[in-house]
Amino acid sequence: VRTISGLGEYYQAKARGIDTESKLVQCEDLFKGQRFDVKYDYLVIAAGNKTNTFNTPGVADREGEEVFFLKHLHHARQIRNRILECFERASNPNISEMERKRLLSFIVVGGGPTSCEFTAELNDFLLQDVAKWYPEIIRDAKITLVEAGPGLLGSFQKALADYYLESLIKKDIDVRVCTAVTAVEDRFFEDKEKNDEKPGAHYTVAKLGDGTDIPFATMVWSAGLAPVKFIEQTGLELNRGRVVVDSYLRVPGQNGRIFAMGDCATPQDGPLPPTASVAEQQAYYLGDCLNE
C-alpha cells in the first residue's frame, strides 16, 4: 500500500465505529490494540463482506483444514497448497483407491459469480497444470459444484446462466442445484481390511439436502455473504446488512459527506452483482468525483 503514488496517510488498523457528528472514524491498531481516531471531511466505506456459513454444522470447525473460504489472498494460497498436498498424498502407492478418490474430490459450494469463476479456474488448473505433474492419477480428480437455489448465477440473465451451466457440464463438472450442504462431518475408518486405512483414521463427508453424502478432502465455501461487524455498528441505514446508497453512492442523511461502495453497499433502486468489476467501476467513479 505504501508504494502507491500520491498516498497520503495509511494506518494498518481496524475501523471499529463512526462518529458522524464529530466526523471521526474510531480505529484499533492491529499490533497492540490501541485505539485512536481519524478525522474525515469525506468518508468512503468499502469494508466488503465476510463469508456466510449459515451456521452449517462443521463448516467453521473445519475451516483452514478441509474447508476453505475465498475472500482474501491468503485463502487463495491455502487452497493452492491444499490441492497440491492432496495430489501428493493421492500419488502414494500404498493408498487405497477409495481414499485416492476422496483426496481428489473437490467441492465448491455456492452458485454465485465467485464460485462459478473459481470452479472454471480450478478445472483449468487441474487439466492444464496439475495433469502434467500427476498424469497417472488425474483421471480420479472430480469437481462438484453445489448450489441451494434452482440455478447458477441468479443475479444474471437466465440465458447467460443456462449457457454457463451447460459449459460446466460439458467439462464433466458435477453440478448439483436445488440442494444444499447441510453439514460437514468427520467419519472414521474402522475396518482396516475393507478400507486399507489405519483403524481410527478420519475422513470428511459433505451431507447434502437431497440425502446424498460426498466424501471429500477440499471444499471451497463461497455460498453467501454476511456483513462485517463494523457495518452493523455504523448506525447508518442498512438493507439486508448493506449500507443503503443513492445512485451517486451517497449515504442518505449524511449531507453528501459519506459514501459507500462495493459489497457492503446496496443502491436504493436495486442491488448490483457482488463482483470485483462493479466495485472497480464504483472506485474509479468516486476517485474522479473526490479528486475534482
CSV table of C-alpha atoms in Angstrom, one decimal:
chain,number,residue,atom,x,y,z
A,1,VAL,CA,0.0,0.0,0.0
A,2,ARG,CA,2.8,2.4,0.9
A,3,THR,CA,4.2,2.1,-2.6
A,4,ILE,CA,1.0,3.8,-4.1
A,5,SER,CA,2.0,7.1,-5.8
A,6,GLY,CA,0.4,10.1,-4.1
A,7,LEU,CA,-0.7,8.2,-0.9
A,8,GLY,CA,-1.5,10.5,1.9
A,9,GLU,CA,-1.8,8.7,5.3
A,10,TYR,CA,-2.1,5.0,5.9
A,11,TYR,CA,-2.8,3.1,9.1
A,12,GLN,CA,-2.7,-0.7,9.5
A,13,ALA,CA,-5.7,-0.8,11.8
A,14,LYS,CA,-9.3,-2.0,12.0
A,15,ALA,CA,-12.2,0.5,11.8
A,16,ARG,CA,-14.4,-0.1,14.9
A,17,GLY,CA,-17.0,2.6,14.5
A,18,ILE,CA,-18.0,6.0,13.1
A,19,ASP,CA,-19.0,9.2,14.9
A,20,THR,CA,-20.9,11.0,12.2
A,21,GLU,CA,-21.5,14.1,14.4
A,22,SER,CA,-17.8,14.7,15.0
A,23,LYS,CA,-16.7,13.2,11.7
A,24,LEU,CA,-14.4,10.7,13.3
A,25,VAL,CA,-13.6,7.0,12.4
A,26,GLN,CA,-12.7,5.1,15.6
A,27,CYS,CA,-9.8,2.7,14.9
A,28,GLU,CA,-7.8,0.0,16.6
A,29,ASP,CA,-4.3,-0.8,15.5
A,30,LEU,CA,-3.5,-4.5,14.6
A,31,PHE,CA,-0.4,-4.9,16.8
A,32,LYS,CA,-1.2,-3.6,20.3
A,33,GLY,CA,-5.0,-3.0,20.1
A,34,GLN,CA,-4.5,0.7,20.8
A,35,ARG,CA,-7.5,2.9,20.0
A,36,PHE,CA,-7.2,6.2,18.0
A,37,ASP,CA,-9.5,8.4,16.0
A,38,VAL,CA,-9.1,9.6,12.4
A,39,LYS,CA,-10.9,12.7,11.4
A,40,TYR,CA,-12.5,13.0,7.9
A,41,ASP,CA,-14.1,15.5,5.7
A,42,TYR,CA,-15.4,12.9,3.3
A,43,LEU,CA,-15.7,9.2,4.1
A,44,VAL,CA,-15.8,6.3,1.7
A,45,ILE,CA,-16.9,3.0,3.3
A,46,ALA,CA,-15.6,0.0,1.3
A,47,ALA,CA,-15.5,-2.7,4.0
A,48,GLY,CA,-16.7,-5.5,1.9
A,49,ASN,CA,-18.5,-8.5,3.4
A,50,LYS,CA,-17.4,-11.7,5.1
A,51,THR,CA,-18.3,-15.3,4.2
A,52,ASN,CA,-21.6,-16.5,5.4
A,53,THR,CA,-21.7,-20.1,6.6
A,54,PHE,CA,-25.4,-20.0,7.5
A,55,ASN,CA,-24.3,-21.9,10.7
A,56,THR,CA,-23.9,-25.1,8.7
A,57,PRO,CA,-22.6,-27.7,11.2
A,58,GLY,CA,-18.9,-28.5,10.7
A,59,VAL,CA,-18.1,-25.7,8.2
A,60,ALA,CA,-16.5,-23.2,10.6
A,61,ASP,CA,-14.9,-26.1,12.6
A,62,ARG,CA,-13.0,-27.4,9.6
A,63,GLU,CA,-12.1,-24.0,8.1
A,64,GLY,CA,-8.4,-24.0,7.1
A,65,GLU,CA,-8.2,-27.8,7.2
A,66,GLU,CA,-10.6,-29.3,4.7
A,67,VAL,CA,-12.9,-26.3,4.2
A,68,PHE,CA,-11.6,-23.0,2.8
A,69,PHE,CA,-13.2,-19.6,2.2
A,70,LEU,CA,-12.4,-17.4,-0.8
A,71,LYS,CA,-12.2,-13.8,0.4
A,72,HIS,CA,-8.6,-12.9,0.9
A,73,LEU,CA,-5.2,-13.5,-0.7
A,74,HIS,CA,-4.1,-16.0,2.0
A,75,HIS,CA,-7.2,-18.0,1.2
A,76,ALA,CA,-6.1,-18.5,-2.4
A,77,ARG,CA,-2.7,-19.6,-1.2
A,78,GLN,CA,-4.2,-22.0,1.2
A,79,ILE,CA,-6.4,-23.5,-1.5
A,80,ARG,CA,-3.5,-24.0,-3.9
A,81,ASN,CA,-1.3,-25.6,-1.3
A,82,ARG,CA,-4.1,-27.9,-0.3
A,83,ILE,CA,-4.8,-29.0,-3.8
A,84,LEU,CA,-1.1,-29.9,-4.3
A,85,GLU,CA,-1.0,-31.6,-0.9
A,86,CYS,CA,-4.0,-33.8,-1.9
A,87,PHE,CA,-2.4,-34.9,-5.1
A,88,GLU,CA,0.9,-35.7,-3.4
A,89,ARG,CA,-0.9,-37.8,-0.8
A,90,ALA,CA,-3.0,-39.4,-3.6
A,91,SER,CA,0.1,-40.4,-5.5
A,92,ASN,CA,1.3,-42.6,-2.7
A,93,PRO,CA,1.4,-46.2,-4.0
A,94,ASN,CA,0.2,-47.6,-0.6
A,95,ILE,CA,-3.1,-45.6,-0.6
A,96,SER,CA,-6.4,-47.3,-1.3
A,97,GLU,CA,-8.5,-46.5,-4.4
A,98,MET,CA,-11.3,-45.2,-2.2
A,99,GLU,CA,-9.1,-42.8,-0.3
A,100,ARG,CA,-7.4,-41.7,-3.5
A,101,LYS,CA,-10.8,-40.7,-5.0
A,102,ARG,CA,-11.7,-38.9,-1.7
A,103,LEU,CA,-8.5,-37.0,-1.7
A,104,LEU,CA,-9.1,-35.9,-5.3
A,105,SER,CA,-12.7,-34.9,-4.7
A,106,PHE,CA,-13.1,-31.1,-4.7
A,107,ILE,CA,-16.4,-29.5,-3.7
A,108,VAL,CA,-17.3,-25.8,-4.5
A,109,VAL,CA,-20.3,-24.5,-2.5
A,110,GLY,CA,-22.3,-21.7,-4.0
A,111,GLY,CA,-23.6,-20.7,-7.4
A,112,GLY,CA,-22.7,-17.1,-7.5
A,113,PRO,CA,-20.1,-15.3,-9.7
A,114,THR,CA,-17.2,-16.0,-7.3
A,115,SER,CA,-18.0,-19.7,-7.0
A,116,CYS,CA,-18.6,-20.2,-10.7
A,117,GLU,CA,-15.5,-18.4,-11.8
A,118,PHE,CA,-13.4,-20.4,-9.3
A,119,THR,CA,-14.9,-23.7,-10.5
A,120,ALA,CA,-13.9,-22.9,-14.1
A,121,GLU,CA,-10.4,-21.8,-13.0
A,122,LEU,CA,-10.0,-24.9,-10.8
A,123,ASN,CA,-10.9,-27.1,-13.7
A,124,ASP,CA,-8.4,-25.4,-16.0
A,125,PHE,CA,-5.7,-25.6,-13.3
A,126,LEU,CA,-6.2,-29.3,-12.9
A,127,LEU,CA,-6.3,-30.1,-16.6
A,128,GLN,CA,-3.6,-27.7,-17.8
A,129,ASP,CA,-1.1,-27.8,-15.0
A,130,VAL,CA,-1.7,-30.5,-12.4
A,131,ALA,CA,-2.3,-33.1,-15.1
A,132,LYS,CA,1.4,-32.6,-16.2
A,133,TRP,CA,2.7,-33.3,-12.8
A,134,TYR,CA,0.4,-36.2,-11.8
A,135,PRO,CA,-0.7,-37.9,-15.1
A,136,GLU,CA,-1.3,-41.3,-13.5
A,137,ILE,CA,-4.0,-40.1,-11.1
A,138,ILE,CA,-5.6,-37.0,-12.8
A,139,ARG,CA,-8.4,-39.2,-14.0
A,140,ASP,CA,-9.6,-39.7,-10.4
A,141,ALA,CA,-10.0,-35.9,-9.9
A,142,LYS,CA,-13.6,-34.8,-9.6
A,143,ILE,CA,-15.1,-31.3,-9.1
A,144,THR,CA,-18.6,-30.9,-7.7
A,145,LEU,CA,-20.5,-27.6,-7.6
A,146,VAL,CA,-23.3,-27.4,-5.1
A,147,GLU,CA,-26.0,-24.6,-5.2
A,148,ALA,CA,-29.0,-24.5,-3.0
A,149,GLY,CA,-31.1,-22.4,-5.5
A,150,PRO,CA,-32.7,-23.6,-8.7
A,151,GLY,CA,-29.8,-22.4,-10.9
A,152,LEU,CA,-26.4,-20.7,-11.1
A,153,LEU,CA,-25.7,-17.0,-11.4
A,154,GLY,CA,-29.1,-15.9,-10.1
A,155,SER,CA,-28.3,-12.2,-10.5
A,156,PHE,CA,-27.5,-12.6,-14.2
A,157,GLN,CA,-29.8,-13.1,-17.2
A,158,LYS,CA,-31.2,-16.6,-17.4
A,159,ALA,CA,-29.9,-17.2,-20.9
A,160,LEU,CA,-26.3,-16.5,-19.7
A,161,ALA,CA,-26.7,-18.6,-16.6
A,162,ASP,CA,-28.0,-21.5,-18.6
A,163,TYR,CA,-25.2,-21.2,-21.1
A,164,TYR,CA,-22.6,-21.3,-18.3
A,165,LEU,CA,-24.3,-24.3,-16.7
A,166,GLU,CA,-24.1,-26.2,-20.0
A,167,SER,CA,-20.4,-25.3,-20.3
A,168,LEU,CA,-19.6,-26.7,-16.9
A,169,ILE,CA,-21.5,-29.9,-17.7
A,170,LYS,CA,-19.5,-30.3,-20.9
A,171,LYS,CA,-16.3,-30.2,-18.8
A,172,ASP,CA,-17.6,-33.1,-16.7
A,173,ILE,CA,-18.1,-31.0,-13.7
A,174,ASP,CA,-20.8,-32.4,-11.4
A,175,VAL,CA,-23.3,-29.6,-10.9
A,176,ARG,CA,-25.9,-30.1,-8.1
A,177,VAL,CA,-28.7,-27.4,-8.0
A,178,CYS,CA,-31.7,-27.3,-5.7
A,179,THR,CA,-29.7,-28.9,-2.9
A,180,ALA,CA,-27.6,-27.5,-0.1
A,181,VAL,CA,-24.7,-28.7,2.0
A,182,THR,CA,-26.4,-29.4,5.3
A,183,ALA,CA,-23.4,-30.5,7.3
A,184,VAL,CA,-19.7,-31.4,7.1
A,185,GLU,CA,-19.0,-34.5,9.2
A,186,ASP,CA,-15.9,-36.3,10.4
A,187,ARG,CA,-16.1,-40.0,10.0
A,188,PHE,CA,-13.6,-42.7,10.9
A,189,PHE,CA,-12.3,-45.9,9.2
A,190,GLU,CA,-12.9,-48.9,11.4
A,191,ASP,CA,-12.4,-51.9,9.2
A,192,LYS,CA,-8.8,-52.0,8.0
A,193,GLU,CA,-9.3,-55.0,5.7
A,194,LYS,CA,-12.1,-53.2,3.7
A,195,ASN,CA,-10.6,-49.7,3.7
A,196,ASP,CA,-6.8,-50.3,3.7
A,197,GLU,CA,-6.6,-47.4,6.2
A,198,LYS,CA,-5.4,-47.3,9.8
A,199,PRO,CA,-8.3,-48.0,12.1
A,200,GLY,CA,-9.5,-44.7,13.7
A,201,ALA,CA,-8.2,-42.5,10.8
A,202,HIS,CA,-10.8,-39.8,9.9
A,203,TYR,CA,-12.1,-38.5,6.7
A,204,THR,CA,-14.6,-35.8,5.8
A,205,VAL,CA,-18.0,-36.1,4.2
A,206,ALA,CA,-20.4,-33.4,2.9
A,207,LYS,CA,-24.0,-34.2,3.7
A,208,LEU,CA,-26.4,-32.8,1.1
A,209,GLY,CA,-30.0,-31.8,1.4
A,210,ASP,CA,-31.1,-34.5,-1.1
A,211,GLY,CA,-29.8,-37.2,1.3
A,212,THR,CA,-26.6,-38.0,-0.5
A,213,ASP,CA,-23.1,-37.9,1.0
A,214,ILE,CA,-19.9,-36.9,-0.8
A,215,PRO,CA,-16.5,-37.8,0.7
A,216,PHE,CA,-14.0,-35.0,0.0
A,217,ALA,CA,-10.7,-33.6,1.0
A,218,THR,CA,-11.1,-30.0,-0.2
A,219,MET,CA,-14.2,-27.8,0.0
A,220,VAL,CA,-14.3,-24.2,-1.1
A,221,TRP,CA,-17.2,-22.4,0.6
A,222,SER,CA,-18.5,-19.3,-1.2
A,223,ALA,CA,-22.2,-19.7,-0.6
A,224,GLY,CA,-23.1,-16.3,0.6
A,225,LEU,CA,-22.1,-13.0,2.2
A,226,ALA,CA,-22.7,-11.6,5.7
A,227,PRO,CA,-22.0,-8.1,6.9
A,228,VAL,CA,-18.9,-7.4,8.9
A,229,LYS,CA,-19.3,-6.1,12.5
A,230,PHE,CA,-18.1,-2.6,11.5
A,231,ILE,CA,-21.0,-2.1,9.1
A,232,GLU,CA,-23.6,-3.4,11.6
A,233,GLN,CA,-22.2,-0.8,14.2
A,234,THR,CA,-22.1,2.3,12.0
A,235,GLY,CA,-25.7,3.3,12.7
A,236,LEU,CA,-26.3,4.0,9.1
A,237,GLU,CA,-29.4,2.8,7.2
A,238,LEU,CA,-28.9,-0.8,6.2
A,239,ASN,CA,-30.8,-3.1,3.9
A,240,ARG,CA,-30.1,-6.8,4.5
A,241,GLY,CA,-26.8,-5.9,6.1
A,242,ARG,CA,-25.6,-3.5,3.5
A,243,VAL,CA,-25.4,0.3,3.6
A,244,VAL,CA,-28.1,2.0,1.6
A,245,VAL,CA,-26.8,4.5,-1.0
A,246,ASP,CA,-28.3,6.6,-3.8
A,247,SER,CA,-27.4,6.4,-7.5
A,248,TYR,CA,-24.3,8.6,-6.7
A,249,LEU,CA,-23.1,6.2,-3.9
A,250,ARG,CA,-24.1,8.8,-1.2
A,251,VAL,CA,-25.4,7.6,2.1
A,252,PRO,CA,-28.8,9.3,2.7
A,253,GLY,CA,-29.0,11.7,5.6
A,254,GLN,CA,-25.2,12.5,5.7
A,255,ASN,CA,-25.2,15.7,3.6
A,256,GLY,CA,-23.0,14.1,0.9
A,257,ARG,CA,-20.2,13.5,3.3
A,258,ILE,CA,-20.3,9.7,3.5
A,259,PHE,CA,-20.2,7.3,0.5
A,260,ALA,CA,-20.3,3.5,0.4
A,261,MET,CA,-19.3,1.1,-2.4
A,262,GLY,CA,-18.6,-2.5,-3.2
A,263,ASP,CA,-20.1,-5.5,-1.5
A,264,CYS,CA,-21.0,-3.5,1.7
A,265,ALA,CA,-23.3,-1.1,-0.2
A,266,THR,CA,-26.7,-1.5,-1.9
A,267,PRO,CA,-28.3,1.1,-4.2
A,268,GLN,CA,-31.8,2.2,-3.4
A,269,ASP,CA,-33.0,1.3,-6.9
A,270,GLY,CA,-31.8,-2.3,-6.6
A,271,PRO,CA,-28.7,-4.4,-5.7
A,272,LEU,CA,-25.8,-4.8,-8.1
A,273,PRO,CA,-23.8,-8.1,-8.5
A,274,PRO,CA,-21.2,-8.5,-5.8
A,275,THR,CA,-18.3,-8.7,-8.3
A,276,ALA,CA,-14.9,-7.1,-8.5
A,277,SER,CA,-15.8,-5.3,-11.7
A,278,VAL,CA,-18.7,-3.5,-10.1
A,279,ALA,CA,-16.5,-2.3,-7.2
A,280,GLU,CA,-13.8,-1.3,-9.5
A,281,GLN,CA,-16.1,0.9,-11.6
A,282,GLN,CA,-17.5,2.5,-8.4
A,283,ALA,CA,-14.0,3.2,-7.2
A,284,TYR,CA,-13.0,4.9,-10.4
A,285,TYR,CA,-16.2,7.0,-10.3
A,286,LEU,CA,-15.6,8.1,-6.7
A,287,GLY,CA,-12.0,8.7,-7.3
A,288,ASP,CA,-12.8,11.1,-10.1
A,289,CYS,CA,-15.5,12.8,-8.0
A,290,LEU,CA,-13.3,13.4,-5.0
A,291,ASN,CA,-10.2,14.5,-7.0
A,292,GLU,CA,-12.1,17.2,-9.0
